[in-house]
JSON list of C-alpha atoms in Angstrom, two decimals:
[
{"chain": "A", "resi": 1, "resn": "MET", "atom": "CA", "xyz": [11.48, 8.31, -51.88]},
{"chain": "A", "resi": 2, "resn": "CYS", "atom": "CA", "xyz": [14.79, 9.38, -53.45]},
{"chain": "A", "resi": 3, "resn": "SER", "atom": "CA", "xyz": [17.70, 7.63, -55.11]},
{"chain": "A", "resi": 4, "resn": "GLU", "atom": "CA", "xyz": [20.95, 6.50, -53.54]},
{"chain": "A", "resi": 5, "resn": "THR", "atom": "CA", "xyz": [22.63, 8.93, -55.95]},
{"chain": "A", "resi": 6, "resn": "PHE", "atom": "CA", "xyz": [20.87, 11.82, -54.23]},
{"chain": "A", "resi": 7, "resn": "LEU", "atom": "CA", "xyz": [21.78, 10.56, -50.76]},
{"chain": "A", "resi": 8, "resn": "ARG", "atom": "CA", "xyz": [25.44, 10.25, -51.78]},
{"chain": "A", "resi": 9, "resn": "LEU", "atom": "CA", "xyz": [25.67, 13.86, -52.98]},
{"chain": "A", "resi": 10, "resn": "PRO", "atom": "CA", "xyz": [27.94, 16.15, -50.96]},
{"chain": "A", "resi": 11, "resn": "GLU", "atom": "CA", "xyz": [25.92, 17.90, -48.25]},
{"chain": "A", "resi": 12, "resn": "GLU", "atom": "CA", "xyz": [26.35, 21.35, -49.83]},
{"chain": "A", "resi": 13, "resn": "LYS", "atom": "CA", "xyz": [25.11, 20.20, -53.24]},
{"chain": "A", "resi": 14, "resn": "ARG", "atom": "CA", "xyz": [22.19, 18.26, -51.78]},
{"chain": "A", "resi": 15, "resn": "GLN", "atom": "CA", "xyz": [21.14, 21.25, -49.67]},
{"chain": "A", "resi": 16, "resn": "ARG", "atom": "CA", "xyz": [21.41, 23.60, -52.66]},
{"chain": "A", "resi": 17, "resn": "PHE", "atom": "CA", "xyz": [19.06, 21.32, -54.58]},
{"chain": "A", "resi": 18, "resn": "LEU", "atom": "CA", "xyz": [16.57, 21.14, -51.69]},
{"chain": "A", "resi": 19, "resn": "ASP", "atom": "CA", "xyz": [16.65, 24.91, -51.20]},
{"chain": "A", "resi": 20, "resn": "ALA", "atom": "CA", "xyz": [15.87, 25.36, -54.91]},
{"chain": "A", "resi": 21, "resn": "ALA", "atom": "CA", "xyz": [13.03, 22.84, -54.65]},
{"chain": "A", "resi": 22, "resn": "TRP", "atom": "CA", "xyz": [11.54, 24.52, -51.59]},
{"chain": "A", "resi": 23, "resn": "GLU", "atom": "CA", "xyz": [11.84, 27.92, -53.28]},
{"chain": "A", "resi": 24, "resn": "GLU", "atom": "CA", "xyz": [9.83, 26.65, -56.25]},
{"chain": "A", "resi": 25, "resn": "PHE", "atom": "CA", "xyz": [7.23, 24.81, -54.17]},
{"chain": "A", "resi": 26, "resn": "THR", "atom": "CA", "xyz": [6.62, 27.84, -51.97]},
{"chain": "A", "resi": 27, "resn": "ARG", "atom": "CA", "xyz": [6.47, 30.25, -54.93]},
{"chain": "A", "resi": 28, "resn": "VAL", "atom": "CA", "xyz": [3.72, 28.50, -56.90]},
{"chain": "A", "resi": 29, "resn": "SER", "atom": "CA", "xyz": [1.25, 25.69, -56.35]},
{"chain": "A", "resi": 30, "resn": "PHE", "atom": "CA", "xyz": [2.27, 22.07, -56.77]},
{"chain": "A", "resi": 31, "resn": "SER", "atom": "CA", "xyz": [0.55, 21.82, -60.16]},
{"chain": "A", "resi": 32, "resn": "ASP", "atom": "CA", "xyz": [2.44, 24.88, -61.43]},
{"chain": "A", "resi": 33, "resn": "ALA", "atom": "CA", "xyz": [5.81, 23.98, -59.95]},
{"chain": "A", "resi": 34, "resn": "SER", "atom": "CA", "xyz": [8.45, 23.43, -62.62]},
{"chain": "A", "resi": 35, "resn": "ILE", "atom": "CA", "xyz": [11.32, 20.97, -62.62]},
{"chain": "A", "resi": 36, "resn": "ASN", "atom": "CA", "xyz": [13.03, 23.30, -65.11]},
{"chain": "A", "resi": 37, "resn": "GLN", "atom": "CA", "xyz": [12.96, 26.14, -62.57]},
{"chain": "A", "resi": 38, "resn": "ILE", "atom": "CA", "xyz": [14.42, 23.91, -59.86]},
{"chain": "A", "resi": 39, "resn": "VAL", "atom": "CA", "xyz": [17.35, 22.67, -61.96]},
{"chain": "A", "resi": 40, "resn": "ARG", "atom": "CA", "xyz": [17.99, 26.20, -63.28]},
{"chain": "A", "resi": 41, "resn": "ARG", "atom": "CA", "xyz": [18.16, 27.59, -59.73]},
{"chain": "A", "resi": 42, "resn": "CYS", "atom": "CA", "xyz": [20.66, 25.02, -58.54]},
{"chain": "A", "resi": 43, "resn": "ASN", "atom": "CA", "xyz": [22.57, 25.01, -61.83]},
{"chain": "A", "resi": 44, "resn": "ILE", "atom": "CA", "xyz": [22.34, 21.32, -62.71]},
{"chain": "A", "resi": 45, "resn": "ALA", "atom": "CA", "xyz": [21.29, 19.51, -65.89]},
{"chain": "A", "resi": 46, "resn": "ARG", "atom": "CA", "xyz": [17.65, 18.45, -66.11]},
{"chain": "A", "resi": 47, "resn": "GLY", "atom": "CA", "xyz": [18.80, 14.84, -66.46]},
{"chain": "A", "resi": 48, "resn": "SER", "atom": "CA", "xyz": [20.41, 15.06, -63.03]},
{"chain": "A", "resi": 49, "resn": "PHE", "atom": "CA", "xyz": [16.98, 15.64, -61.50]},
{"chain": "A", "resi": 50, "resn": "TYR", "atom": "CA", "xyz": [15.84, 12.21, -62.71]},
{"chain": "A", "resi": 51, "resn": "GLN", "atom": "CA", "xyz": [18.92, 10.63, -61.21]},
{"chain": "A", "resi": 52, "resn": "TYR", "atom": "CA", "xyz": [17.68, 11.94, -57.83]},
{"chain": "A", "resi": 53, "resn": "PHE", "atom": "CA", "xyz": [13.89, 11.60, -58.07]},
{"chain": "A", "resi": 54, "resn": "ARG", "atom": "CA", "xyz": [11.50, 9.82, -60.42]},
{"chain": "A", "resi": 55, "resn": "ASP", "atom": "CA", "xyz": [9.22, 12.82, -60.79]},
{"chain": "A", "resi": 56, "resn": "LYS", "atom": "CA", "xyz": [7.84, 15.94, -59.15]},
{"chain": "A", "resi": 57, "resn": "GLU", "atom": "CA", "xyz": [5.52, 13.84, -56.94]},
{"chain": "A", "resi": 58, "resn": "GLU", "atom": "CA", "xyz": [8.40, 11.88, -55.44]},
{"chain": "A", "resi": 59, "resn": "LEU", "atom": "CA", "xyz": [10.31, 15.10, -54.74]},
{"chain": "A", "resi": 60, "resn": "THR", "atom": "CA", "xyz": [7.22, 16.57, -53.06]},
{"chain": "A", "resi": 61, "resn": "GLU", "atom": "CA", "xyz": [6.90, 13.48, -50.88]},
{"chain": "A", "resi": 62, "resn": "TYR", "atom": "CA", "xyz": [10.54, 13.86, -49.85]},
{"chain": "A", "resi": 63, "resn": "LEU", "atom": "CA", "xyz": [10.04, 17.54, -48.98]},
{"chain": "A", "resi": 64, "resn": "MET", "atom": "CA", "xyz": [6.91, 16.74, -46.96]},
{"chain": "A", "resi": 65, "resn": "HIS", "atom": "CA", "xyz": [8.80, 14.13, -44.97]},
{"chain": "A", "resi": 66, "resn": "GLU", "atom": "CA", "xyz": [11.63, 16.59, -44.39]},
{"chain": "A", "resi": 67, "resn": "GLY", "atom": "CA", "xyz": [9.13, 19.19, -43.14]},
{"chain": "A", "resi": 68, "resn": "TRP", "atom": "CA", "xyz": [7.24, 16.64, -41.05]},
{"chain": "A", "resi": 69, "resn": "SER", "atom": "CA", "xyz": [10.41, 15.40, -39.39]},
{"chain": "A", "resi": 70, "resn": "TYR", "atom": "CA", "xyz": [11.30, 18.98, -38.49]},
{"chain": "A", "resi": 71, "resn": "LEU", "atom": "CA", "xyz": [7.83, 19.60, -37.07]},
{"chain": "A", "resi": 72, "resn": "MET", "atom": "CA", "xyz": [7.99, 16.42, -35.03]},
{"chain": "A", "resi": 73, "resn": "SER", "atom": "CA", "xyz": [11.31, 17.50, -33.53]},
{"chain": "A", "resi": 74, "resn": "GLY", "atom": "CA", "xyz": [9.61, 20.72, -32.44]},
{"chain": "A", "resi": 75, "resn": "TYR", "atom": "CA", "xyz": [6.60, 18.73, -31.20]},
{"chain": "A", "resi": 76, "resn": "HIS", "atom": "CA", "xyz": [8.89, 16.65, -28.99]},
{"chain": "A", "resi": 77, "resn": "SER", "atom": "CA", "xyz": [10.69, 19.71, -27.62]},
{"chain": "A", "resi": 78, "resn": "ILE", "atom": "CA", "xyz": [7.38, 21.38, -26.73]},
{"chain": "A", "resi": 79, "resn": "LEU", "atom": "CA", "xyz": [6.18, 18.18, -25.04]},
{"chain": "A", "resi": 80, "resn": "LYS", "atom": "CA", "xyz": [9.16, 18.44, -22.68]},
{"chain": "A", "resi": 81, "resn": "GLU", "atom": "CA", "xyz": [8.28, 22.10, -22.00]},
{"chain": "A", "resi": 82, "resn": "THR", "atom": "CA", "xyz": [4.72, 21.11, -21.04]},
{"chain": "A", "resi": 83, "resn": "GLY", "atom": "CA", "xyz": [5.95, 18.51, -18.58]},
{"chain": "A", "resi": 84, "resn": "GLY", "atom": "CA", "xyz": [4.78, 15.61, -20.72]},
{"chain": "A", "resi": 85, "resn": "ASP", "atom": "CA", "xyz": [1.14, 16.74, -20.85]},
{"chain": "A", "resi": 86, "resn": "ILE", "atom": "CA", "xyz": [-0.17, 15.48, -24.21]},
{"chain": "A", "resi": 87, "resn": "PHE", "atom": "CA", "xyz": [-3.22, 17.77, -24.12]},
{"chain": "A", "resi": 88, "resn": "ALA", "atom": "CA", "xyz": [-1.37, 20.96, -23.21]},
{"chain": "A", "resi": 89, "resn": "LEU", "atom": "CA", "xyz": [1.12, 20.00, -25.91]},
{"chain": "A", "resi": 90, "resn": "GLN", "atom": "CA", "xyz": [-1.42, 20.36, -28.73]},
{"chain": "A", "resi": 91, "resn": "LEU", "atom": "CA", "xyz": [-2.42, 23.89, -27.70]},
{"chain": "A", "resi": 92, "resn": "ALA", "atom": "CA", "xyz": [1.19, 24.94, -27.14]},
{"chain": "A", "resi": 93, "resn": "CYS", "atom": "CA", "xyz": [2.09, 23.65, -30.62]},
{"chain": "A", "resi": 94, "resn": "PHE", "atom": "CA", "xyz": [-0.87, 25.40, -32.19]},
{"chain": "A", "resi": 95, "resn": "ASP", "atom": "CA", "xyz": [0.21, 28.69, -30.63]},
{"chain": "A", "resi": 96, "resn": "ARG", "atom": "CA", "xyz": [3.89, 28.21, -31.45]},
{"chain": "A", "resi": 97, "resn": "PHE", "atom": "CA", "xyz": [3.36, 27.15, -35.06]},
{"chain": "A", "resi": 98, "resn": "LEU", "atom": "CA", "xyz": [0.87, 29.88, -35.89]},
{"chain": "A", "resi": 99, "resn": "ASN", "atom": "CA", "xyz": [2.40, 32.76, -33.95]},
{"chain": "A", "resi": 100, "resn": "GLN", "atom": "CA", "xyz": [5.99, 32.13, -35.03]},
{"chain": "A", "resi": 101, "resn": "ARG", "atom": "CA", "xyz": [7.51, 35.05, -36.91]},
{"chain": "A", "resi": 102, "resn": "GLU", "atom": "CA", "xyz": [8.33, 33.72, -40.36]},
{"chain": "A", "resi": 103, "resn": "ASP", "atom": "CA", "xyz": [11.85, 35.14, -40.33]},
{"chain": "A", "resi": 104, "resn": "ALA", "atom": "CA", "xyz": [12.52, 33.44, -36.98]},
{"chain": "A", "resi": 105, "resn": "ASP", "atom": "CA", "xyz": [11.93, 29.95, -38.31]},
{"chain": "A", "resi": 106, "resn": "PRO", "atom": "CA", "xyz": [12.33, 29.73, -42.10]},
{"chain": "A", "resi": 107, "resn": "VAL", "atom": "CA", "xyz": [11.89, 25.91, -42.14]},
{"chain": "A", "resi": 108, "resn": "LEU", "atom": "CA", "xyz": [8.50, 26.16, -40.48]},
{"chain": "A", "resi": 109, "resn": "ALA", "atom": "CA", "xyz": [7.59, 29.16, -42.63]},
{"chain": "A", "resi": 110, "resn": "ARG", "atom": "CA", "xyz": [8.20, 27.33, -45.89]},
{"chain": "A", "resi": 111, "resn": "PHE", "atom": "CA", "xyz": [6.28, 24.25, -44.74]},
{"chain": "A", "resi": 112, "resn": "LEU", "atom": "CA", "xyz": [3.27, 26.42, -43.81]},
{"chain": "A", "resi": 113, "resn": "GLN", "atom": "CA", "xyz": [3.58, 28.38, -47.06]},
{"chain": "A", "resi": 114, "resn": "PHE", "atom": "CA", "xyz": [3.47, 25.10, -48.99]},
{"chain": "A", "resi": 115, "resn": "LEU", "atom": "CA", "xyz": [0.23, 24.19, -47.20]},
{"chain": "A", "resi": 116, "resn": "ARG", "atom": "CA", "xyz": [-1.15, 27.70, -47.79]},
{"chain": "A", "resi": 117, "resn": "ILE", "atom": "CA", "xyz": [-0.74, 27.60, -51.58]},
{"chain": "A", "resi": 118, "resn": "ASN", "atom": "CA", "xyz": [-1.85, 23.97, -51.94]},
{"chain": "A", "resi": 119, "resn": "PRO", "atom": "CA", "xyz": [-5.17, 23.87, -50.07]},
{"chain": "A", "resi": 120, "resn": "GLY", "atom": "CA", "xyz": [-6.46, 20.76, -51.86]},
{"chain": "A", "resi": 121, "resn": "LEU", "atom": "CA", "xyz": [-3.29, 18.69, -51.54]},
{"chain": "A", "resi": 122, "resn": "ASP", "atom": "CA", "xyz": [-3.69, 15.47, -49.56]},
{"chain": "A", "resi": 123, "resn": "VAL", "atom": "CA", "xyz": [-0.75, 15.86, -47.20]},
{"chain": "A", "resi": 124, "resn": "PRO", "atom": "CA", "xyz": [-1.52, 12.72, -45.09]},
{"chain": "A", "resi": 125, "resn": "LYS", "atom": "CA", "xyz": [-1.47, 10.70, -48.31]},
{"chain": "A", "resi": 126, "resn": "LEU", "atom": "CA", "xyz": [1.90, 12.20, -49.22]},
{"chain": "A", "resi": 127, "resn": "LEU", "atom": "CA", "xyz": [3.26, 11.33, -45.79]},
{"chain": "A", "resi": 128, "resn": "GLY", "atom": "CA", "xyz": [1.79, 7.85, -46.03]},
{"chain": "A", "resi": 129, "resn": "ASP", "atom": "CA", "xyz": [2.50, 5.21, -43.42]},
{"chain": "A", "resi": 130, "resn": "ARG", "atom": "CA", "xyz": [6.26, 5.44, -43.34]},
{"chain": "A", "resi": 131, "resn": "GLU", "atom": "CA", "xyz": [8.16, 3.46, -40.75]},
{"chain": "A", "resi": 132, "resn": "ASP", "atom": "CA", "xyz": [10.60, 6.32, -40.23]},
{"chain": "A", "resi": 133, "resn": "LEU", "atom": "CA", "xyz": [7.90, 8.57, -38.76]},
{"chain": "A", "resi": 134, "resn": "PRO", "atom": "CA", "xyz": [6.96, 6.75, -35.53]},
{"chain": "A", "resi": 135, "resn": "VAL", "atom": "CA", "xyz": [5.76, 9.73, -33.50]},
{"chain": "A", "resi": 136, "resn": "LEU", "atom": "CA", "xyz": [4.94, 7.72, -30.39]},
{"chain": "A", "resi": 137, "resn": "GLU", "atom": "CA", "xyz": [8.32, 5.98, -30.28]},
{"chain": "A", "resi": 138, "resn": "ARG", "atom": "CA", "xyz": [10.07, 9.33, -30.38]},
{"chain": "A", "resi": 139, "resn": "ILE", "atom": "CA", "xyz": [8.04, 11.00, -27.63]},
{"chain": "A", "resi": 140, "resn": "TRP", "atom": "CA", "xyz": [7.13, 8.00, -25.42]},
{"chain": "A", "resi": 141, "resn": "PRO", "atom": "CA", "xyz": [9.86, 8.49, -22.77]},
{"chain": "A", "resi": 142, "resn": "ASP", "atom": "CA", "xyz": [8.67, 12.07, -22.14]},
{"chain": "A", "resi": 143, "resn": "ILE", "atom": "CA", "xyz": [4.90, 11.52, -21.90]},
{"chain": "A", "resi": 144, "resn": "ASP", "atom": "CA", "xyz": [3.41, 11.96, -18.42]},
{"chain": "A", "resi": 145, "resn": "LEU", "atom": "CA", "xyz": [1.33, 8.78, -18.11]},
{"chain": "A", "resi": 146, "resn": "THR", "atom": "CA", "xyz": [0.01, 9.45, -14.60]},
{"chain": "A", "resi": 147, "resn": "ALA", "atom": "CA", "xyz": [-3.33, 10.94, -15.74]},
{"chain": "A", "resi": 148, "resn": "PHE", "atom": "CA", "xyz": [-4.16, 8.25, -18.29]},
{"chain": "A", "resi": 149, "resn": "ARG", "atom": "CA", "xyz": [-6.87, 5.68, -17.52]},
{"chain": "A", "resi": 150, "resn": "SER", "atom": "CA", "xyz": [-4.47, 3.11, -18.95]},
{"chain": "A", "resi": 151, "resn": "ALA", "atom": "CA", "xyz": [-0.71, 3.41, -19.43]},
{"chain": "A", "resi": 152, "resn": "GLU", "atom": "CA", "xyz": [-0.73, 0.60, -21.99]},
{"chain": "A", "resi": 153, "resn": "LYS", "atom": "CA", "xyz": [1.22, 1.70, -25.02]},
{"chain": "A", "resi": 154, "resn": "GLU", "atom": "CA", "xyz": [-1.55, 0.89, -27.51]},
{"chain": "A", "resi": 155, "resn": "PHE", "atom": "CA", "xyz": [-4.08, 2.91, -25.51]},
{"chain": "A", "resi": 156, "resn": "VAL", "atom": "CA", "xyz": [-1.75, 5.92, -25.24]},
{"chain": "A", "resi": 157, "resn": "ALA", "atom": "CA", "xyz": [-0.89, 5.60, -28.95]},
{"chain": "A", "resi": 158, "resn": "GLN", "atom": "CA", "xyz": [-4.57, 6.05, -29.84]},
{"chain": "A", "resi": 159, "resn": "VAL", "atom": "CA", "xyz": [-4.88, 9.10, -27.60]},
{"chain": "A", "resi": 160, "resn": "VAL", "atom": "CA", "xyz": [-1.76, 10.65, -29.12]},
{"chain": "A", "resi": 161, "resn": "SER", "atom": "CA", "xyz": [-3.02, 9.89, -32.63]},
{"chain": "A", "resi": 162, "resn": "LEU", "atom": "CA", "xyz": [-6.41, 11.52, -32.00]},
{"chain": "A", "resi": 163, "resn": "ALA", "atom": "CA", "xyz": [-4.77, 14.56, -30.42]},
{"chain": "A", "resi": 164, "resn": "LEU", "atom": "CA", "xyz": [-2.18, 14.95, -33.18]},
{"chain": "A", "resi": 165, "resn": "MET", "atom": "CA", "xyz": [-4.75, 14.56, -35.97]},
{"chain": "A", "resi": 166, "resn": "SER", "atom": "CA", "xyz": [-6.86, 17.29, -34.37]},
{"chain": "A", "resi": 167, "resn": "LEU", "atom": "CA", "xyz": [-3.84, 19.57, -34.10]},
{"chain": "A", "resi": 168, "resn": "ALA", "atom": "CA", "xyz": [-2.73, 18.97, -37.70]},
{"chain": "A", "resi": 169, "resn": "ALA", "atom": "CA", "xyz": [-6.21, 19.51, -39.14]},
{"chain": "A", "resi": 170, "resn": "LEU", "atom": "CA", "xyz": [-6.76, 22.76, -37.26]},
{"chain": "A", "resi": 171, "resn": "VAL", "atom": "CA", "xyz": [-3.29, 24.13, -38.00]},
{"chain": "A", "resi": 172, "resn": "VAL", "atom": "CA", "xyz": [-3.94, 23.55, -41.71]},
{"chain": "A", "resi": 173, "resn": "GLU", "atom": "CA", "xyz": [-7.36, 25.25, -41.44]},
{"chain": "A", "resi": 174, "resn": "SER", "atom": "CA", "xyz": [-5.78, 28.20, -39.66]},
{"chain": "A", "resi": 175, "resn": "VAL", "atom": "CA", "xyz": [-3.08, 28.52, -42.31]},
{"chain": "A", "resi": 176, "resn": "LEU", "atom": "CA", "xyz": [-5.77, 28.59, -45.00]},
{"chain": "A", "resi": 177, "resn": "HIS", "atom": "CA", "xyz": [-8.15, 30.86, -43.04]},
{"chain": "A", "resi": 178, "resn": "PRO", "atom": "CA", "xyz": [-5.99, 32.98, -40.70]},
{"chain": "A", "resi": 179, "resn": "GLU", "atom": "CA", "xyz": [-8.91, 35.25, -39.82]},
{"chain": "A", "resi": 180, "resn": "ARG", "atom": "CA", "xyz": [-10.49, 32.26, -38.04]},
{"chain": "A", "resi": 181, "resn": "THR", "atom": "CA", "xyz": [-7.42, 31.22, -36.02]},
{"chain": "A", "resi": 182, "resn": "GLU", "atom": "CA", "xyz": [-8.99, 32.07, -32.64]},
{"chain": "A", "resi": 183, "resn": "GLU", "atom": "CA", "xyz": [-12.08, 30.06, -33.54]},
{"chain": "A", "resi": 184, "resn": "TYR", "atom": "CA", "xyz": [-9.94, 27.07, -34.50]},
{"chain": "A", "resi": 185, "resn": "ARG", "atom": "CA", "xyz": [-7.96, 27.37, -31.26]},
{"chain": "A", "resi": 186, "resn": "LYS", "atom": "CA", "xyz": [-11.18, 27.16, -29.26]},
{"chain": "A", "resi": 187, "resn": "GLU", "atom": "CA", "xyz": [-12.20, 24.15, -31.31]},
{"chain": "A", "resi": 188, "resn": "LEU", "atom": "CA", "xyz": [-8.86, 22.51, -30.52]},
{"chain": "A", "resi": 189, "resn": "MET", "atom": "CA", "xyz": [-9.38, 23.18, -26.81]},
{"chain": "A", "resi": 190, "resn": "LEU", "atom": "CA", "xyz": [-12.80, 21.53, -26.99]},
{"chain": "A", "resi": 191, "resn": "ARG", "atom": "CA", "xyz": [-11.43, 18.52, -28.85]},
{"chain": "A", "resi": 192, "resn": "MET", "atom": "CA", "xyz": [-8.69, 18.08, -26.27]},
{"chain": "A", "resi": 193, "resn": "GLU", "atom": "CA", "xyz": [-11.28, 18.22, -23.49]},
{"chain": "A", "resi": 194, "resn": "ILE", "atom": "CA", "xyz": [-13.40, 15.59, -25.25]},
{"chain": "A", "resi": 195, "resn": "ILE", "atom": "CA", "xyz": [-10.40, 13.31, -25.76]},
{"chain": "A", "resi": 196, "resn": "ARG", "atom": "CA", "xyz": [-9.25, 13.84, -22.17]},
{"chain": "A", "resi": 197, "resn": "ARG", "atom": "CA", "xyz": [-12.64, 13.41, -20.47]},
{"chain": "A", "resi": 198, "resn": "GLY", "atom": "CA", "xyz": [-14.69, 11.41, -22.99]},
{"chain": "A", "resi": 199, "resn": "SER", "atom": "CA", "xyz": [-18.09, 12.35, -24.38]},
{"chain": "A", "resi": 200, "resn": "VAL", "atom": "CA", "xyz": [-20.50, 10.23, -22.34]},
{"chain": "A", "resi": 201, "resn": "THR", "atom": "CA", "xyz": [-21.33, 9.93, -18.67]},
{"chain": "A", "resi": 202, "resn": "ALA", "atom": "CA", "xyz": [-20.41, 6.60, -17.18]}
]
């Protein structure tokens, strides 16, 4: 993910490097992003980059995890605002993420800009299956379990996973095709209804 050398950097220097990296990755696509531009912006030697990260791919993975962690903090906060309702949460997040003024939340803005200029990038693959991203563990105490058919953790985990995947996919589509945002919101509403109620009569 990154080297111990990078983690031991003073906070100011580490943040300067990350700001330079985000600036480059939100200016041009991943394939066009330049390590030279990053090191020039933060005024370090090119060799220092390789003391921090193996390559551009590893840096991108780190940035995606940083962005994802930030989004998940917001996800958790919105869950509390919705009274623990997992289904209302997805719609509230969709609205918040896509209607946020970019100057009001620069961290969110740069993450969405990265997605916008890299439409073919496999973000789930970049995020991988990291143990430090356990969404359910983070939000579990605040989920309202009273409406679930089963309050077993594994059952709820699957519901949360289905809901979150739907949200993520439709946010990405809306970032890439903003003229269709309302259509994607309706699609998200339908998906939440299907997950909540099921798709067959019993």
